[in-house]
Tab-separated table of C-alpha atoms in Angstrom:
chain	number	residue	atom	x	y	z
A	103	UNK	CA	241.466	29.608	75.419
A	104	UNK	CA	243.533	28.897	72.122
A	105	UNK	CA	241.473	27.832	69.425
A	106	UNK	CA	242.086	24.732	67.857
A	107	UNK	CA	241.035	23.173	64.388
A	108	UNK	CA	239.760	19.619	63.442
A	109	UNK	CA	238.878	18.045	60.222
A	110	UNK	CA	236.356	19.967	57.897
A	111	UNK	CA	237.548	23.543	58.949
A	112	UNK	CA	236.429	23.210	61.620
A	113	UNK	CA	237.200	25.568	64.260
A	114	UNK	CA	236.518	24.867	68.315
A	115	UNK	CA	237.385	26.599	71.787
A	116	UNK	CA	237.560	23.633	73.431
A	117	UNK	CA	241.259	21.434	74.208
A	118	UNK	CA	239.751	18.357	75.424
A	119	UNK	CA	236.862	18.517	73.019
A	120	UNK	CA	239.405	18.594	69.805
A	121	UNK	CA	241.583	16.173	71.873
A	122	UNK	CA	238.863	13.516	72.169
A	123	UNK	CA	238.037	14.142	68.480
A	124	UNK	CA	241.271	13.935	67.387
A	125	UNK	CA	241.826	10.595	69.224
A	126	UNK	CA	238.207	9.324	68.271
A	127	UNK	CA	239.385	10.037	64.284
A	128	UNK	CA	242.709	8.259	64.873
A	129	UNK	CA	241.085	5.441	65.810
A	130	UNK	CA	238.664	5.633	62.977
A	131	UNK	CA	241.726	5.904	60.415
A	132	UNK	CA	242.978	2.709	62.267
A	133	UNK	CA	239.646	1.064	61.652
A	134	UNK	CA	239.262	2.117	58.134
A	135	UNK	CA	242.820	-0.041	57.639
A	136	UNK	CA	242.119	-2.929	59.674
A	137	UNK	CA	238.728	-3.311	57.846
A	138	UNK	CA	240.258	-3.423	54.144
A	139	UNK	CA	242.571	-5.763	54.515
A	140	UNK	CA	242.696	-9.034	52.590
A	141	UNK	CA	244.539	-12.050	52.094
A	142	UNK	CA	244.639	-11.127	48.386
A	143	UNK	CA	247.075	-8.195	48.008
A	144	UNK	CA	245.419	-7.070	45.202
A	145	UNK	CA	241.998	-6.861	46.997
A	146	UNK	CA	243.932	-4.449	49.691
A	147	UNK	CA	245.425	-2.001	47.667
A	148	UNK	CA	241.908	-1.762	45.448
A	149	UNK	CA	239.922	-1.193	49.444
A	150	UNK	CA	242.498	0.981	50.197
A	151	UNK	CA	242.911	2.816	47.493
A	152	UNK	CA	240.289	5.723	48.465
A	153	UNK	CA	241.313	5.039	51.891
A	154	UNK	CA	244.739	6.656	51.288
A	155	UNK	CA	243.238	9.396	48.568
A	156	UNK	CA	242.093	11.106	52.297
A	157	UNK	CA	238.638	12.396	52.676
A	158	UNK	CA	236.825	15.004	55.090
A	159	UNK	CA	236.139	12.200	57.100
A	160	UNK	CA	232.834	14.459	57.507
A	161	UNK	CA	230.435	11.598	58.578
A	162	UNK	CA	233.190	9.819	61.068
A	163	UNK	CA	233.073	13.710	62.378
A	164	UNK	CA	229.953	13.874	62.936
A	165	UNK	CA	229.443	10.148	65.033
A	166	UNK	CA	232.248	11.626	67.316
A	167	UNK	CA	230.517	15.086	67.866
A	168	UNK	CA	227.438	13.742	68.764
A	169	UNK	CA	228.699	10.738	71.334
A	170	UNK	CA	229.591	14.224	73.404
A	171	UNK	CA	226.241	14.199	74.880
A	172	UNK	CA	227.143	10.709	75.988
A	173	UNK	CA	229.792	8.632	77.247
A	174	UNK	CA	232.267	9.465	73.991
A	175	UNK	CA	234.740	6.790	74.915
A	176	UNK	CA	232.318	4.108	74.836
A	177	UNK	CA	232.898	1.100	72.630
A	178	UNK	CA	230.727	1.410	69.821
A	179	UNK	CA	231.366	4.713	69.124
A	180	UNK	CA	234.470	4.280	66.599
A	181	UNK	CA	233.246	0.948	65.046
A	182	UNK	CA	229.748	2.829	64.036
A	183	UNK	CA	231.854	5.837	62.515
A	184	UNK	CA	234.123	2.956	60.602
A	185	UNK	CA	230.609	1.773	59.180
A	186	UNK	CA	229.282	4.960	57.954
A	187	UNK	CA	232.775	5.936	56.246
A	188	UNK	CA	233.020	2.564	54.686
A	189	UNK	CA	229.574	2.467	53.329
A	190	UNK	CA	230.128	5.801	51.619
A	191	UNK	CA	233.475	4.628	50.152
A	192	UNK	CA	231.948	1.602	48.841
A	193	UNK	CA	229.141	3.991	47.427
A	194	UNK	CA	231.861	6.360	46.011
A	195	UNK	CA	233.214	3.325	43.895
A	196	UNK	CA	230.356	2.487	42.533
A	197	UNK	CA	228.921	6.252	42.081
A	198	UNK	CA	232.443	6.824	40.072
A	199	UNK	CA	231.251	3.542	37.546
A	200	UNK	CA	227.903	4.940	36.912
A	201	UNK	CA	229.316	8.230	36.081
A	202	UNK	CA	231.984	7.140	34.345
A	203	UNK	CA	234.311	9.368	36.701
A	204	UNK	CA	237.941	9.619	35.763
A	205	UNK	CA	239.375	11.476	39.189
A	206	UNK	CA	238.026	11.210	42.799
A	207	UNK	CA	239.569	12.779	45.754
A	208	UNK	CA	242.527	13.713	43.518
A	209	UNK	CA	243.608	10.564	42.617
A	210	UNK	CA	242.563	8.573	39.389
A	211	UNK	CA	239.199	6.440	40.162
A	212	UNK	CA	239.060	2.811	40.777
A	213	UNK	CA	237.229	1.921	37.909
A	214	UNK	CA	239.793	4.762	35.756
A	215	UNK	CA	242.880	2.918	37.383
A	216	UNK	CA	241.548	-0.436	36.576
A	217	UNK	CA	238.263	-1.359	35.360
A	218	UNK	CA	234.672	-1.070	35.869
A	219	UNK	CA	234.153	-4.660	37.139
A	220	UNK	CA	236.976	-4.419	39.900
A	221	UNK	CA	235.308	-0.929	41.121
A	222	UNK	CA	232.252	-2.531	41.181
A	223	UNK	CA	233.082	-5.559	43.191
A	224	UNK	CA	235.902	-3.370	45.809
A	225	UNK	CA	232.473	-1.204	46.595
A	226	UNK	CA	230.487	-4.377	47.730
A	227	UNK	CA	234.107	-5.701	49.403
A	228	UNK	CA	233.573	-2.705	51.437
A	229	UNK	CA	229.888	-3.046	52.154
A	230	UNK	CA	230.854	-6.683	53.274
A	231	UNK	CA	233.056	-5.393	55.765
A	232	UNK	CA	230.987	-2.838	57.007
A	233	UNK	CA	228.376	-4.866	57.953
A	234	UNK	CA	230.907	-7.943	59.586
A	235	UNK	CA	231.573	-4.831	61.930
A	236	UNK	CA	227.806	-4.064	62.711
A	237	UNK	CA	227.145	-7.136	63.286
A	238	UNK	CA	228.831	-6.868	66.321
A	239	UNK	CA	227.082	-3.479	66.902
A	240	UNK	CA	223.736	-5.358	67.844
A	241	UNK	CA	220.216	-6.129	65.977
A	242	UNK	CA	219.452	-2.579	66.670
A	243	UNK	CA	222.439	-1.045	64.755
A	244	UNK	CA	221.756	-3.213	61.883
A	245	UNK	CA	218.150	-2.347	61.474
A	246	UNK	CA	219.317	1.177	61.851
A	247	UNK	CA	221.580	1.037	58.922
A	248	UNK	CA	219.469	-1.682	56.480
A	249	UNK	CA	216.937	1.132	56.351
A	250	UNK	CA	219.777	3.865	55.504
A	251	UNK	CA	220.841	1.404	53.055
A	252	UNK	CA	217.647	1.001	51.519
A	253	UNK	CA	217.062	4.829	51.099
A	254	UNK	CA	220.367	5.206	49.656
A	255	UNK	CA	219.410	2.586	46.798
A	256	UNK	CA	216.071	4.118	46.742
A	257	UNK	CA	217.602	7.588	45.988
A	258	UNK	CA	220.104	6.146	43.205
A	259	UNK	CA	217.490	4.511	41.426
A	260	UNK	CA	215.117	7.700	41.487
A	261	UNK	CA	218.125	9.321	39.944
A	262	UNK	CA	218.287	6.770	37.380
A	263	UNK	CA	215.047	6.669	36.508
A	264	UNK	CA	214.592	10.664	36.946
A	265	UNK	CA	211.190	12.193	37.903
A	266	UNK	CA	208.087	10.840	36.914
A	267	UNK	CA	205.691	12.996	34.397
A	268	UNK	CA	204.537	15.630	35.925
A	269	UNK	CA	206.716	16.085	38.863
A	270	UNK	CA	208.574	19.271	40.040
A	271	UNK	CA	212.243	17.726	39.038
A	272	UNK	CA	213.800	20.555	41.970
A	273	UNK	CA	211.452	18.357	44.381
A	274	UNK	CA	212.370	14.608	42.980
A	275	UNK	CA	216.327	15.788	43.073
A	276	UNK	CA	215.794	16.636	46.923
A	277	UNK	CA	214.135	13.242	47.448
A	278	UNK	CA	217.197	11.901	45.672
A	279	UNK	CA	220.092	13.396	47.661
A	280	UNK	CA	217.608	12.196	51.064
A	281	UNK	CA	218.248	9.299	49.837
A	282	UNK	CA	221.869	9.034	48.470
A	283	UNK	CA	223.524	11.361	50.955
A	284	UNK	CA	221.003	12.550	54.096
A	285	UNK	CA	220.665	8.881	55.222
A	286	UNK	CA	224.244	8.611	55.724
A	287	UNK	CA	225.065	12.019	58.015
A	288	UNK	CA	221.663	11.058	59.767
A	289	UNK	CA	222.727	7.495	60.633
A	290	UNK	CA	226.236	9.543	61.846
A	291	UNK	CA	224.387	11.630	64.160
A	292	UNK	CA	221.959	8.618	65.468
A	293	UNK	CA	224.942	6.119	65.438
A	294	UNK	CA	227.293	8.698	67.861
A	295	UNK	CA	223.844	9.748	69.688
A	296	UNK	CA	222.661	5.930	71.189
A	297	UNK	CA	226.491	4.280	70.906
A	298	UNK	CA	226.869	6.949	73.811
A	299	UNK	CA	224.213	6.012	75.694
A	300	UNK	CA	222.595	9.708	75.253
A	301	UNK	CA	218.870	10.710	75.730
A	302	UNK	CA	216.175	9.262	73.221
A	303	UNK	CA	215.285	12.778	72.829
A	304	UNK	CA	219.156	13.688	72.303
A	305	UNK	CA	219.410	10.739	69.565
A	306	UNK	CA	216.032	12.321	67.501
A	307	UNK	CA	217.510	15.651	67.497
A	308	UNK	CA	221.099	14.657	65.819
A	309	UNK	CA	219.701	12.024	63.586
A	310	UNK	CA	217.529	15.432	61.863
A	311	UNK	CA	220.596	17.605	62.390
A	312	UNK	CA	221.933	15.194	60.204
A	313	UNK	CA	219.585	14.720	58.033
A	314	UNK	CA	219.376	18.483	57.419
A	315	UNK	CA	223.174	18.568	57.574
A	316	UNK	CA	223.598	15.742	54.623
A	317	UNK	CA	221.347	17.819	52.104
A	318	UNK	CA	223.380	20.917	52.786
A	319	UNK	CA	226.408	19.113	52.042
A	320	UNK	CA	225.386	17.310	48.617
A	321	UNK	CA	224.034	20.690	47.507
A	322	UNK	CA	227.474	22.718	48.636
A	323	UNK	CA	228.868	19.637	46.609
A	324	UNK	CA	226.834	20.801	43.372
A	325	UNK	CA	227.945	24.528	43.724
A	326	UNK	CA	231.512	23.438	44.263
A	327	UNK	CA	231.351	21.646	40.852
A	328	UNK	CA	230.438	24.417	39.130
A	329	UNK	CA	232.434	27.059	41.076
A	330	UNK	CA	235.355	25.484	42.575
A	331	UNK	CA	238.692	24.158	40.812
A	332	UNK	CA	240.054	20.885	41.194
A	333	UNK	CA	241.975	21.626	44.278
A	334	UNK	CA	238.868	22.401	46.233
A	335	UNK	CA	236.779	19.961	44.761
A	336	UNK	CA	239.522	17.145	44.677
A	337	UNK	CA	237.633	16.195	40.760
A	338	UNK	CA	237.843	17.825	37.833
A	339	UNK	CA	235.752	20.794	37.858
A	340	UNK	CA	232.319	20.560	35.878
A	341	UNK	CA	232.442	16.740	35.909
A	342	UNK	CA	228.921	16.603	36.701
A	343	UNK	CA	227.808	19.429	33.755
A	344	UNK	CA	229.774	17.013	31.820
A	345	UNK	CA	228.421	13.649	32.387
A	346	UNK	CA	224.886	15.271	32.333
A	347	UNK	CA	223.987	15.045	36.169
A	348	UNK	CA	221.125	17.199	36.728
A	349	UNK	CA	222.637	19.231	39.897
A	350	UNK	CA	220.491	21.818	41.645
A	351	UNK	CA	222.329	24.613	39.449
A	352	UNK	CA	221.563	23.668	36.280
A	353	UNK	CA	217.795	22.420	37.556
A	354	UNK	CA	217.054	25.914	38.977
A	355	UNK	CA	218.289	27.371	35.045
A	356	UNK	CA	215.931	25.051	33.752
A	357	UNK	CA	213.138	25.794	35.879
A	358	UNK	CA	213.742	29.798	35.286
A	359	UNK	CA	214.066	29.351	31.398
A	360	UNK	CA	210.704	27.470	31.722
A	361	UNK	CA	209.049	30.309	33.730
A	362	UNK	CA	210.364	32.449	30.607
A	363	UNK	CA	208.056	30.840	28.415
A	364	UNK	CA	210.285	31.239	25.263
A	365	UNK	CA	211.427	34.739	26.592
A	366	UNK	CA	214.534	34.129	27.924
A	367	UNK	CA	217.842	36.002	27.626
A	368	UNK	CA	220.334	34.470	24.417
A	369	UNK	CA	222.439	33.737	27.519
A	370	UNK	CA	220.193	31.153	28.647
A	371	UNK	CA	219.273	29.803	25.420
A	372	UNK	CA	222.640	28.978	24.350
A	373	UNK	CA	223.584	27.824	28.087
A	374	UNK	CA	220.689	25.135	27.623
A	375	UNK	CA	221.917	24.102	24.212
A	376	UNK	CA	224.927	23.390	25.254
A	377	UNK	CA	223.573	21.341	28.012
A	378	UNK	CA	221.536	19.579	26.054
A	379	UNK	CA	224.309	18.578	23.364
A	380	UNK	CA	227.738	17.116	23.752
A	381	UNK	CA	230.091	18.853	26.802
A	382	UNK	CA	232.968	15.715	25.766
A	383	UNK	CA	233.874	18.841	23.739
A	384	UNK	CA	236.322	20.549	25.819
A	385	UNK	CA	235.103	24.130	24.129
A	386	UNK	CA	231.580	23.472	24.526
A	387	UNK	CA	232.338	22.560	28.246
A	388	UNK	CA	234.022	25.055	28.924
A	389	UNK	CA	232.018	27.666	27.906
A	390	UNK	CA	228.994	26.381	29.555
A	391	UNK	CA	230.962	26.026	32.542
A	392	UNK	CA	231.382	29.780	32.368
A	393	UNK	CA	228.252	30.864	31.639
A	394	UNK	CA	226.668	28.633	34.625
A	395	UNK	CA	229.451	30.525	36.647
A	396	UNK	CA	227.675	33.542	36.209
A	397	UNK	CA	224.184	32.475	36.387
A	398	UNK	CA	221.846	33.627	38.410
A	399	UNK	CA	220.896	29.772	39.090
A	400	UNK	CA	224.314	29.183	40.817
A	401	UNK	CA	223.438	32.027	43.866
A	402	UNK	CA	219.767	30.638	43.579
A	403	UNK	CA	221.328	27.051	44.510
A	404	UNK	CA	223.669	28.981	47.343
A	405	UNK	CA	220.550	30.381	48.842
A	406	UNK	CA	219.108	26.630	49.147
A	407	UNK	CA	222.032	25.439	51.079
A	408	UNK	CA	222.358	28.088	53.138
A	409	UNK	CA	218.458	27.355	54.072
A	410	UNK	CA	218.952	23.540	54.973
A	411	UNK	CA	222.437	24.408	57.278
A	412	UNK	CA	220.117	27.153	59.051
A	413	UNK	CA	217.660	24.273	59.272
A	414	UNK	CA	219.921	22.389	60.448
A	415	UNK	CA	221.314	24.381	62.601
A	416	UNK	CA	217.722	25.263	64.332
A	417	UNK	CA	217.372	21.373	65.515
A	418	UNK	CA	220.164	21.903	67.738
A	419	UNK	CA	218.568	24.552	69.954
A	420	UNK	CA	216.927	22.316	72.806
A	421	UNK	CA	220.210	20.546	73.312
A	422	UNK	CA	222.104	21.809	76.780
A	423	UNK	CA	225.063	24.656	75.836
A	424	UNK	CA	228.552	22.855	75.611
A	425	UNK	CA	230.924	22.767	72.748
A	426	UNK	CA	229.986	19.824	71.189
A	427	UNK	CA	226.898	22.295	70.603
A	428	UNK	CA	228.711	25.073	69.565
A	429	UNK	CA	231.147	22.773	67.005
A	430	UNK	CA	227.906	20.929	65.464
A	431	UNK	CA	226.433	24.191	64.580
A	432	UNK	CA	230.167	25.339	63.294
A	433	UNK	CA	229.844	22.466	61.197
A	434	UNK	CA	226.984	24.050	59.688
A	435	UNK	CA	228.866	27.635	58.810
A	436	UNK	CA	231.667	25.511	57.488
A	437	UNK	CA	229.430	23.981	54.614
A	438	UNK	CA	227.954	27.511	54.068
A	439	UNK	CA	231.677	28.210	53.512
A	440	UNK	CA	231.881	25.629	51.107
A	441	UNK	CA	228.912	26.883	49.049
A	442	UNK	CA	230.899	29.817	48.978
């Protein structure tokens, strides 16, 4: 059988299985539109805005995968993958305020385009509408994704507040992408698992493939703003070195200078001084983008990603062979890929 390719790179053997996600992201696309419109023109084009910019549409991907070991055509399949993709838009305008992001998916930011405050109020726009679409979903929906919610705030604020004395900061930075990014792929597998009508047991074992699946993801994200350019990335390489976001990278450097105990190579000295100063500095950024480039830390941080898509890839094994199977655990070599 040909093979045939959906969103993410992904690669399947299966016609009607690419058909029905293919149809089942259509519809989402539909939704995504439908659910940012306003009255107020202006309101529509600032919803939209990210809307348009594209997207792997990697969590809407995900709900349809897993309502294969269901009834995938039933209703509340695409409304469920409208709410996960339009609670991590909202969260992407008000992650690009925080971070004072200039660029995001290609395209200048909402808050660069117009202000901070407009960013800021489009994102809760969005989390309006995603939960006027739940609510329709049922009680059980909505208590599924209040608690995602709350463990996405949770895991902003951690990374606000950063870790508390004492603490391993590699262990307080995986608590913090459970929280900002795993709840959101694990509500995508749980949301396509029940919305199907699957097995209990089939809805536990894609809402931890997801959960795995998420922290792969964010941490391919980290290595791709190191190692990627802006055409991969879709923002401006080294964005995060720049606005001081401790990524796994640069927390693994830190953690091996440490271990050095003042011995450590006038590589890594000078790569931590420039962290610690000003990377506004063009010159200064870039040459600590290049010298992360060829740390050590960077494969250190592959490794790690590489161990939570194997992870992830483990859950699936008590689930019956089919190629929804086979494409979820694709899914997992295709953010391997990303990590390059």
């Amino acid at each position: 059988m040909t093979t045939v390719v959906v969103p993410f790179g992904l690669s399947v053997r299966d016609e009607a299985l690419e058909a029905d996600i293919q149809a089942g992201l259509s519809a989402v696309e539909a939704g995504l539109l439908e659910a940012t419109k306003s009255d107020v023109p202006f309101i529509a084009e600032a919803a939209r805005h990210l809307v348009r910019a594209g997207g792997k549409r990697f969590r809407p991907l995900l709900v349809m995968l897993a309502a294969q070991f269901g009834d995938p055509h039933a209703p509340g399949i695409v409304p469920s993958a409208v709410v996960v993709e339009l609670t991590h838009l909202a969260t992407l305008y008000h992650d690009d305020v925080m971070d004072e992001a200039e660029v995001r998916r290609g395209v200048p930011s909402a808050n660069a385009r117009w202000d901070n405050s407009v960013a800021v109020l489009t994102g809760d726009f969005l989390f309006s509408k995603a939960s006027r679409i739940l609510a329709d979903l049922g009680p059980e929906a909505v208590r599924i994704q209040s608690e995602a919610f709350e463990r996405l705030v949770t895991g902003q604020i951690l990374e606000t507040i950063g870790p508390r004395e004492g603490r391993d900061p590699i262990e307080h930075y995986l608590d913090v992408i459970s929280g900002k990014a795993s709840s959101l792929t694990a509500v995508s597998g749980r949301f396509g698992a029940l919305m199907s009508g699957a097995d209990e047991t089939v809805v536990d074992i894609l809402t931890q493939y997801g959960e795995r699946l998420g922290t792969a993801f964010q941490l391919a994200d980290d290595i791709l703003d190191i190692a990627s350019d802006s055409h991969e990335s879709g923002k401006t390489p080294g964005t995060d070195l720049r606005e001081g976001v401790p990524t796994l990278p640069v927390l693994h450097l830190r953690s091996q200078v440490a271990k050095a105990n003042g011995s450590a190579s006038a590589d890594d000295q000078r790569l931590c001084e420039l962290l610690d100063g000003d990377l506004t500095d063009d010159g200064r950024h870039a040459e600590a983008l290049k010298l992360m480039r060829a740390h050590p830390a960077l494969e250190q941080a592959r490794k790690d990603t590489v161990r939570y898509a194997e992870e992830a890839r483990a859950t699936l094994a008590p689930l019956p062979h089919c190629s929804a199977k086979a494409a979820l655990a694709g899914l997992c070599e295709a953010v391997v890929h990303r990590a390059g």
